[in-house]
Tab-separated table of C-alpha atoms in Angstrom:
chain	number	residue	atom	x	y	z
A	1	MET	CA	34.682	-30.234	-50.186
A	2	ASN	CA	33.068	-30.615	-46.646
A	3	TYR	CA	30.405	-28.469	-43.971
A	4	ILE	CA	31.360	-28.125	-40.528
A	5	GLN	CA	27.409	-28.261	-39.504
A	6	GLN	CA	25.214	-30.670	-41.171
A	7	GLY	CA	21.851	-29.019	-40.564
A	8	ILE	CA	21.751	-25.383	-37.701
A	9	CYS	CA	18.545	-24.347	-35.771
A	10	ALA	CA	18.329	-20.097	-35.262
A	11	LEU	CA	16.052	-17.560	-34.019
A	12	ASN	CA	14.169	-15.616	-35.694
A	13	GLY	CA	15.716	-11.877	-36.562
A	14	SER	CA	18.934	-13.618	-35.347
A	15	THR	CA	22.810	-14.136	-37.236
A	16	VAL	CA	23.900	-17.491	-37.975
A	17	PHE	CA	27.413	-18.665	-39.490
A	18	MET	CA	28.033	-21.107	-42.297
A	19	ASN	CA	31.396	-23.628	-42.255
A	20	GLY	CA	33.654	-25.870	-44.460
A	21	THR	CA	36.516	-26.130	-45.625
A	22	PHE	CA	38.129	-27.348	-49.046
A	23	THR	CA	40.576	-28.040	-50.780
A	24	HIS	CA	41.393	-28.536	-54.999
A	25	PRO	CA	44.868	-29.341	-57.355
A	26	ASN	CA	46.929	-27.163	-57.072
A	27	ASN	CA	47.431	-26.720	-61.149
A	28	LEU	CA	43.761	-24.760	-61.016
A	29	THR	CA	43.099	-21.390	-59.931
A	30	VAL	CA	39.674	-20.903	-58.304
A	31	THR	CA	38.180	-17.997	-59.307
A	32	GLN	CA	34.771	-18.016	-58.087
A	33	LYS	CA	33.789	-18.603	-54.457
A	34	PHE	CA	30.270	-18.409	-53.735
A	35	TRP	CA	27.038	-19.510	-51.966
A	36	VAL	CA	23.920	-20.905	-53.087
A	37	ILE	CA	20.399	-22.071	-51.671
A	38	ASP	CA	18.728	-24.937	-53.606
A	39	ALA	CA	21.196	-26.435	-56.276
A	40	VAL	CA	19.866	-28.357	-59.011
A	41	PRO	CA	21.017	-30.869	-60.884
A	42	LYS	CA	23.322	-29.420	-64.176
A	43	GLN	CA	21.427	-26.297	-63.585
A	44	GLU	CA	24.250	-23.089	-62.869
A	45	PRO	CA	22.400	-21.818	-59.625
A	46	PRO	CA	23.377	-18.238	-58.917
A	47	ASN	CA	25.312	-16.803	-56.425
A	48	LEU	CA	23.312	-16.015	-53.204
A	49	ARG	CA	24.129	-12.182	-52.831
A	50	THR	CA	22.355	-12.174	-56.332
A	51	VAL	CA	19.874	-13.271	-54.942
A	52	PRO	CA	16.024	-11.372	-54.786
A	53	GLY	CA	15.810	-11.003	-50.767
A	54	TYR	CA	19.324	-11.427	-49.804
A	55	SER	CA	20.716	-8.124	-50.529
A	56	GLY	CA	22.465	-6.565	-48.246
A	57	ARG	CA	21.695	-9.763	-45.597
A	58	VAL	CA	25.448	-11.653	-47.275
A	59	GLU	CA	28.960	-11.879	-45.841
A	60	TYR	CA	31.488	-14.008	-47.019
A	61	PHE	CA	34.367	-15.580	-45.445
A	62	ASP	CA	37.326	-17.731	-46.272
A	63	ASP	CA	41.581	-17.680	-45.754
A	64	LYS	CA	44.632	-18.898	-47.256
A	65	ASN	CA	43.615	-22.080	-45.043
A	66	ASN	CA	40.457	-22.570	-47.693
A	67	ASN	CA	38.463	-22.442	-44.555
A	68	PHE	CA	35.351	-20.978	-45.691
A	69	ALA	CA	31.946	-19.524	-44.048
A	70	LEU	CA	28.635	-17.618	-44.832
A	71	LYS	CA	26.999	-15.026	-42.841
A	72	LEU	CA	23.167	-14.394	-43.118
A	73	SER	CA	21.945	-11.306	-41.302
A	74	ASN	CA	18.186	-11.005	-39.882
A	75	VAL	CA	17.470	-14.471	-40.696
A	76	MET	CA	13.562	-14.738	-40.990
A	77	LYS	CA	11.462	-17.956	-41.701
A	78	LYS	CA	11.571	-17.577	-46.061
A	79	ASP	CA	15.089	-18.100	-45.218
A	80	GLU	CA	14.364	-21.644	-44.843
A	81	HIS	CA	16.303	-23.628	-47.182
A	82	GLU	CA	19.746	-25.564	-48.477
A	83	TYR	CA	22.840	-23.591	-48.545
A	84	CYS	CA	25.650	-24.896	-50.744
A	85	PHE	CA	29.198	-23.982	-51.316
A	86	ARG	CA	30.286	-23.571	-55.145
A	87	VAL	CA	33.804	-23.156	-56.112
A	88	LEU	CA	34.720	-22.489	-59.555
A	89	THR	CA	38.132	-22.993	-61.797
A	90	ASP	CA	39.968	-21.016	-64.525
A	91	VAL	CA	39.786	-24.690	-66.259
A	92	GLU	CA	36.305	-24.976	-67.861
A	93	GLY	CA	34.680	-27.735	-66.498
A	94	GLN	CA	37.022	-28.095	-63.656
A	95	LYS	CA	33.991	-26.925	-60.823
A	96	TRP	CA	32.923	-28.060	-57.620
A	97	MET	CA	29.304	-28.116	-54.765
A	98	ARG	CA	29.253	-29.972	-52.812
A	99	THR	CA	25.455	-31.249	-51.949
A	100	PRO	CA	23.554	-32.145	-49.969
A	101	GLY	CA	24.542	-28.813	-47.988
A	102	ILE	CA	23.015	-27.310	-44.892
A	103	LYS	CA	20.026	-26.897	-43.990
A	104	LEU	CA	18.545	-23.918	-42.024
A	105	ASN	CA	15.461	-23.487	-39.407
A	106	VAL	CA	14.073	-20.633	-38.706
A	107	THR	CA	11.833	-21.243	-35.265
A	108	GLU	CA	10.345	-18.259	-32.058
A	109	LEU	CA	10.537	-18.922	-29.507
A	110	HIS	CA	6.185	-19.891	-27.583
A	111	VAL	CA	5.540	-20.249	-24.586
A	112	GLU	CA	3.250	-22.819	-23.719
A	113	SER	CA	1.262	-22.260	-20.448
A	114	PRO	CA	-1.786	-23.919	-18.441
A	115	GLY	CA	-3.325	-20.947	-18.805
A	116	GLU	CA	-5.090	-20.897	-15.652
A	117	VAL	CA	-4.061	-22.538	-12.082
A	118	THR	CA	-6.129	-22.704	-8.612
A	119	GLU	CA	-4.043	-21.565	-5.831
A	120	GLY	CA	-1.837	-23.854	-4.369
A	121	GLU	CA	-1.120	-25.892	-7.103
A	122	SER	CA	2.265	-26.643	-8.934
A	123	ALA	CA	2.751	-25.103	-12.431
A	124	ALA	CA	4.891	-25.652	-15.969
A	125	LEU	CA	6.023	-23.579	-17.985
A	126	THR	CA	7.252	-24.425	-21.238
A	127	CYS	CA	9.612	-22.647	-23.741
A	128	LYS	CA	9.189	-24.210	-27.137
A	129	THR	CA	11.005	-23.978	-30.146
A	130	THR	CA	9.674	-25.862	-33.983
A	131	CYS	CA	13.586	-26.777	-33.712
A	132	SER	CA	16.841	-28.003	-31.523
A	133	LEU	CA	18.753	-24.845	-30.852
A	134	THR	CA	22.461	-25.975	-30.135
A	135	ASP	CA	22.767	-25.614	-26.676
A	136	PRO	CA	20.305	-22.489	-25.361
A	137	THR	CA	20.647	-21.300	-21.885
A	138	PHE	CA	16.649	-19.953	-21.404
A	139	ILE	CA	15.810	-17.630	-19.349
A	140	TRP	CA	12.606	-16.201	-18.069
A	141	TYR	CA	10.625	-13.423	-17.595
A	142	LYS	CA	6.947	-12.419	-15.501
A	143	ASP	CA	5.873	-9.098	-17.036
A	144	GLY	CA	8.336	-8.653	-18.445
A	145	ARG	CA	11.118	-8.475	-15.831
A	146	PRO	CA	13.506	-11.142	-15.172
A	147	LEU	CA	12.506	-14.370	-12.667
A	148	THR	CA	15.656	-14.540	-9.892
A	149	THR	CA	17.203	-18.157	-9.455
A	150	GLU	CA	14.890	-18.872	-6.899
A	151	MET	CA	12.325	-20.236	-10.072
A	152	ILE	CA	13.088	-24.317	-10.734
A	153	GLN	CA	14.362	-23.911	-14.198
A	154	LYS	CA	15.272	-27.435	-15.924
A	155	ASN	CA	15.264	-27.067	-19.836
A	156	GLN	CA	13.351	-25.620	-21.161
A	157	GLN	CA	10.464	-25.323	-18.323
A	158	LEU	CA	10.101	-23.021	-15.649
A	159	HIS	CA	8.229	-24.925	-12.447
A	160	LEU	CA	5.908	-22.787	-10.138
A	161	GLN	CA	5.261	-24.820	-7.100
A	162	THR	CA	2.731	-23.905	-4.718
A	163	VAL	CA	1.059	-20.749	-6.733
A	164	SER	CA	0.075	-18.271	-5.207
A	165	SER	CA	-2.386	-15.138	-6.567
A	166	GLU	CA	1.483	-13.059	-6.893
A	167	ASP	CA	2.727	-16.427	-9.251
A	168	ALA	CA	-0.190	-14.188	-11.970
A	169	GLY	CA	1.118	-12.872	-14.331
A	170	SER	CA	2.718	-12.244	-18.299
A	171	TYR	CA	5.149	-15.087	-18.879
A	172	SER	CA	7.411	-14.944	-21.480
A	173	CYS	CA	11.241	-16.582	-22.425
A	174	ALA	CA	14.387	-16.291	-24.202
A	175	VAL	CA	17.748	-17.418	-25.199
A	176	ARG	CA	21.001	-16.284	-23.828
A	177	GLY	CA	22.550	-13.927	-26.416
A	178	SER	CA	19.562	-13.377	-28.396
A	179	GLU	CA	18.040	-11.922	-25.004
A	180	HIS	CA	16.805	-8.845	-27.957
A	181	LEU	CA	14.358	-11.502	-29.228
A	182	PRO	CA	12.043	-12.995	-26.303
A	183	SER	CA	9.414	-15.049	-27.339
A	184	THR	CA	5.246	-13.343	-27.102
A	185	ALA	CA	3.793	-13.867	-23.564
A	186	GLN	CA	1.507	-15.972	-22.332
A	187	THR	CA	-0.785	-15.349	-19.063
A	188	LEU	CA	-0.641	-17.733	-16.898
A	189	ARG	CA	-4.294	-16.773	-14.381
A	190	VAL	CA	-3.957	-17.970	-11.168
A	191	ARG	CA	-7.951	-18.864	-9.728
A	192	HIS	CA	-8.292	-18.190	-5.728
A	193	PRO	CA	-10.749	-17.123	-2.879
A	194	PRO	CA	-11.415	-13.533	-2.135
A	195	LYS	CA	-9.125	-11.241	-0.616
A	196	ASN	CA	-8.504	-7.456	0.528
A	197	PHE	CA	-10.547	-7.153	2.178
A	198	SER	CA	-12.201	-4.216	2.889
A	199	VAL	CA	-15.426	-2.865	5.039
A	200	SER	CA	-16.741	0.284	5.653
A	201	ILE	CA	-19.997	2.780	7.196
A	202	SER	CA	-21.502	5.883	5.324
A	203	PRO	CA	-22.324	7.738	7.005
A	204	SER	CA	-18.759	7.230	9.048
A	205	GLY	CA	-19.516	9.716	12.196
A	206	GLY	CA	-22.376	8.927	15.542
A	207	ILE	CA	-25.018	7.496	14.296
A	208	VAL	CA	-28.542	8.698	16.335
A	209	GLU	CA	-31.349	6.414	15.795
A	210	GLY	CA	-33.770	7.632	13.008
A	211	SER	CA	-30.711	7.825	10.249
A	212	SER	CA	-29.736	5.620	7.900
A	213	VAL	CA	-26.759	4.092	7.137
A	214	THR	CA	-25.269	2.294	4.211
A	215	LEU	CA	-22.743	-0.990	4.997
A	216	ASN	CA	-20.057	-1.279	1.653
A	217	CYS	CA	-18.215	-4.397	1.550
A	218	SER	CA	-15.760	-5.058	-1.586
A	219	SER	CA	-12.663	-7.685	-1.958
A	220	ASP	CA	-11.198	-9.169	-5.028
A	221	GLY	CA	-11.114	-12.382	-6.497
A	222	ASP	CA	-10.469	-14.657	-9.028
A	223	PRO	CA	-13.075	-15.322	-9.968
A	224	PRO	CA	-14.814	-12.926	-9.272
A	225	VAL	CA	-16.749	-13.086	-6.322
A	226	GLU	CA	-20.366	-14.024	-7.224
A	227	ASN	CA	-22.545	-13.533	-4.257
A	228	TYR	CA	-21.735	-10.576	-0.831
A	229	THR	CA	-23.802	-11.519	2.173
A	230	TRP	CA	-24.268	-9.905	5.429
A	231	PHE	CA	-24.798	-11.497	9.005
A	232	LYS	CA	-25.136	-9.538	12.551
A	233	ASP	CA	-22.961	-10.866	15.369
A	234	GLY	CA	-22.112	-13.966	13.507
A	235	GLY	CA	-26.093	-15.110	13.280
A	236	ASP	CA	-27.340	-17.981	11.094
A	237	SER	CA	-29.342	-16.023	8.997
A	238	PRO	CA	-28.853	-13.187	6.639
A	239	VAL	CA	-29.482	-9.809	7.322
A	240	GLY	CA	-29.058	-8.901	3.708
A	241	SER	CA	-27.741	-9.228	0.441
A	242	GLY	CA	-25.062	-7.416	-2.292
A	243	GLN	CA	-21.732	-4.991	-1.908
A	244	SER	CA	-24.145	-2.614	-0.577
A	245	PHE	CA	-26.363	-2.822	2.380
A	246	SER	CA	-28.582	-0.291	3.887
A	247	ILE	CA	-30.692	0.660	6.931
A	248	ILE	CA	-33.456	3.115	6.942
A	249	SER	CA	-34.473	4.980	9.980
A	250	ILE	CA	-31.821	2.984	12.262
A	251	THR	CA	-33.301	2.149	15.631
A	252	ALA	CA	-30.275	1.140	19.218
A	253	ASP	CA	-32.113	-2.527	17.635
A	254	HIS	CA	-29.282	-2.833	15.079
A	255	THR	CA	-26.541	-1.560	16.948
A	256	GLY	CA	-23.893	-4.962	17.046
A	257	LEU	CA	-21.067	-6.746	15.115
A	258	TYR	CA	-22.022	-6.833	11.302
A	259	TYR	CA	-20.086	-9.284	8.595
A	260	CYS	CA	-19.478	-9.305	4.720
A	261	GLU	CA	-19.448	-12.514	3.645
A	262	ALA	CA	-17.841	-12.992	-0.190
A	263	GLN	CA	-17.844	-16.136	-1.655
A	264	ASN	CA	-16.606	-17.254	-5.272
A	265	ALA	CA	-16.632	-20.653	-7.063
A	266	VAL	CA	-12.402	-21.073	-4.976
A	267	GLY	CA	-13.094	-20.273	-1.616
A	268	VAL	CA	-15.205	-17.695	1.158
A	269	GLN	CA	-13.553	-14.812	2.802
A	270	ASN	CA	-15.023	-12.202	5.572
A	271	GLY	CA	-15.275	-9.162	7.040
A	272	SER	CA	-17.088	-6.920	9.770
A	273	VAL	CA	-17.675	-3.625	10.758
A	274	MET	CA	-18.952	-2.804	13.883
A	275	ILE	CA	-22.581	-0.337	14.349
A	276	ASP	CA	-23.350	1.768	17.625
A	277	VAL	CA	-26.376	3.340	17.194
A	278	GLN	CA	-27.289	6.670	19.950
A	279	SER	CA	-30.107	7.016	21.533
A	280	ARG	CA	-31.296	11.216	20.429
A	281	MET	CA	-32.110	11.878	24.267
A	282	LYS	CA	-28.440	10.364	25.280
A	283	LYS	CA	-27.292	12.403	23.364
A	284	ARG	CA	-28.922	15.688	24.283
A	285	ASP	CA	-28.203	15.142	27.013
A	286	ALA	CA	-24.570	14.492	26.897
A	287	GLY	CA	-24.033	18.249	26.004
A	288	SER	CA	-26.823	19.362	28.605
A	289	ASP	CA	-25.025	21.855	31.530
A	290	GLN	CA	-22.672	20.498	34.371
A	291	ASP	CA	-24.825	21.807	37.454
A	292	GLY	CA	-27.729	19.905	36.340
A	293	SER	CA	-30.085	22.480	35.630
A	294	ASP	CA	-33.876	21.392	34.065
A	295	GLN	CA	-33.771	25.228	32.384
A	296	ASP	CA	-31.798	26.321	29.315
A	297	ASP	CA	-29.974	29.680	31.107
A	298	VAL	CA	-30.683	32.639	28.223
A	299	GLN	CA	-27.783	34.077	27.161
A	300	TYR	CA	-27.939	38.182	26.784
A	301	ALA	CA	-26.394	39.101	23.120
A	302	THR	CA	-27.044	42.688	23.870
A	303	VAL	CA	-27.722	44.483	27.769
A	304	THR	CA	-28.547	48.516	27.660
A	305	HIS	CA	-29.589	50.422	29.628
A	306	SER	CA	-30.244	54.266	30.569
A	307	ARG	CA	-30.384	56.109	33.980
A	308	SER	CA	-34.240	57.743	34.998
A	309	ARG	CA	-33.838	60.548	35.817
A	310	PRO	CA	-34.130	61.951	39.451
A	311	VAL	CA	-37.707	62.209	40.837
A	312	GLU	CA	-37.948	64.835	44.374
A	313	THR	CA	-39.568	63.871	46.939
A	314	ALA	CA	-41.799	66.256	49.448
A	315	GLY	CA	-39.602	65.572	51.552
A	316	ASP	CA	-36.419	66.017	50.314
A	317	ALA	CA	-37.389	68.309	47.985
A	318	SER	CA	-33.441	70.623	47.222
A	319	SER	CA	-31.591	66.980	47.966
A	320	GLY	CA	-31.502	66.300	44.812
A	321	ALA	CA	-30.772	62.801	45.388
A	322	PRO	CA	-33.759	59.817	44.786
A	323	ASP	CA	-35.634	58.885	47.509
A	324	HIS	CA	-34.852	54.936	45.248
A	325	ASP	CA	-33.093	52.915	43.053
A	326	ASP	CA	-32.629	54.078	39.482
A	327	ASP	CA	-34.044	51.424	37.638
A	328	VAL	CA	-32.898	49.966	34.650
A	329	GLN	CA	-34.427	49.767	31.495
A	330	TYR	CA	-33.994	47.278	28.900
A	331	ALA	CA	-33.603	48.382	25.933
A	332	THR	CA	-32.937	45.244	23.841
A	333	VAL	CA	-32.626	41.405	24.823
A	334	ARG	CA	-31.022	39.666	22.272
A	335	THR	CA	-30.910	35.662	23.109
A	336	GLY	CA	-27.983	34.117	22.189
A	337	ARG	CA	-29.089	30.888	21.776
A	338	LYS	CA	-33.197	29.325	20.800
A	339	PRO	CA	-33.685	27.969	24.719
A	340	ASP	CA	-36.129	25.328	25.229
A	341	VAL	CA	-39.715	26.697	27.037
A	342	VAL	CA	-39.696	27.526	30.520
A	343	ILE	CA	-42.558	26.214	32.389
A	344	ARG	CA	-43.061	28.665	35.108
A	345	SER	CA	-46.192	28.100	37.980
A	346	ASP	CA	-48.751	30.521	38.132
A	347	GLN	CA	-48.007	30.134	33.515
A	348	GLN	CA	-47.476	27.198	31.685
A	349	GLU	CA	-45.102	29.101	29.438
A	350	GLU	CA	-43.414	31.625	29.777
A	351	LEU	CA	-42.363	34.255	27.110
A	352	GLN	CA	-39.539	34.973	25.639
A	353	TYR	CA	-39.122	38.079	24.745
A	354	ALA	CA	-36.478	39.163	22.382
A	355	SER	CA	-37.319	43.223	22.177
A	356	VAL	CA	-38.815	45.055	25.389
A	357	THR	CA	-39.247	48.856	25.138
A	358	PHE	CA	-40.539	51.511	28.106
A	359	HIS	CA	-41.302	54.823	28.694
A	360	HIS	CA	-41.983	56.430	31.225
A	361	ARG	CA	-43.885	59.551	32.678
A	362	HIS	CA	-42.865	61.898	35.645
A	363	ALA	CA	-45.032	61.312	38.658
A	364	ASP	CA	-45.915	63.679	40.706
A	365	ALA	CA	-43.330	63.122	43.862
A	366	ALA	CA	-45.858	64.659	45.847
A	367	ALA	CA	-47.979	62.988	45.890
A	368	THR	CA	-46.534	59.347	45.503
A	369	GLY	CA	-43.219	59.645	46.199
A	370	SER	CA	-41.914	57.212	43.619
A	371	GLU	CA	-41.869	57.003	39.663
A	372	LYS	CA	-44.789	55.423	38.157
A	373	VAL	CA	-44.024	53.601	34.594
A	374	ASP	CA	-46.651	52.914	31.447
A	375	GLU	CA	-45.894	50.091	29.547
A	376	ALA	CA	-45.926	51.679	25.884
A	377	SER	CA	-45.392	48.644	23.911
A	378	VAL	CA	-44.411	44.544	24.219
A	379	ILE	CA	-42.434	42.719	20.974
A	380	TYR	CA	-41.684	39.427	21.476
A	381	ASP	CA	-41.492	35.924	20.267
A	382	ARG	CA	-42.716	32.909	21.466
A	383	ILE	CA	-39.855	30.297	21.167
A	384	LYS	CA	-41.254	27.546	19.898
């Protein structure tokens, strides 16, 4: 009776085969063949199929050439025992069991990682086992996806040359043929200076004197950014600190390029944003009329008029035609926009009339030869 293996290293959850051969005298008939665990001298060990915990996981194989095998499925840590083959014959006392048997060890895969590494350095990860697997081929995964062959793999190790921040992630390993039994994942952290800079200004539209603006700075770093410092036009003296920097009641002197400097324990990085302050006078001039007029024209939204009745004169009482042009009567004048104050020569301010109503009476044509108009009412608002 011989065993082909003396020891087996199996992955937790896998299926193993234990193999051997035996011979017996021709005058004897084999009545039982089975496997046992942890045989004790002078004690009849039980058939492995009947041992609690093995039911349904054990299969026996043999052939006419006296080869025998044990198939054990879903191997677990508690299966670590010594397995022996037992033969019984039809003659009392003629039975055999070869010891020592096959020692089974059960292992799980475990990734040994440096934990963290600084960008630019190298790193090595190892797929560890507690016993030596038989001719294994290791497969590596990052964030659950198989790694390409560009990665340097040697034996149970994965070598990362000149590590970058993109190498950060969760790494696991498996053995080819048992890809469904990977190791637990281990995280590799890559320390790097701030990057992915973003500098913004709020509000983002035109900036005029007297308004307020806030500059915002953000970046990624590992470890996280500790300090944000603001500089203007590359000056050496900081003008502010923190991720947000606000300028209240901004003036033209604030115009310039502002730099945000982000720093962590690994390094420093910076970004910039431009502030262009427009004066209020300049903004108003930009919207003035192109003809250069200093005064804003009144925009008439509605103008209605009526013709006055003809006034007969003594010289031509029969003609029915007036001697004078009809005067236009403005019933309503509304401005479409609020005009600035207009300066006149005889008065400091000219009143802007929102509504003007005229009432007229008929004068004696013979006496005056023209129409007399009484101003009954004038309603006005002073536009300030």
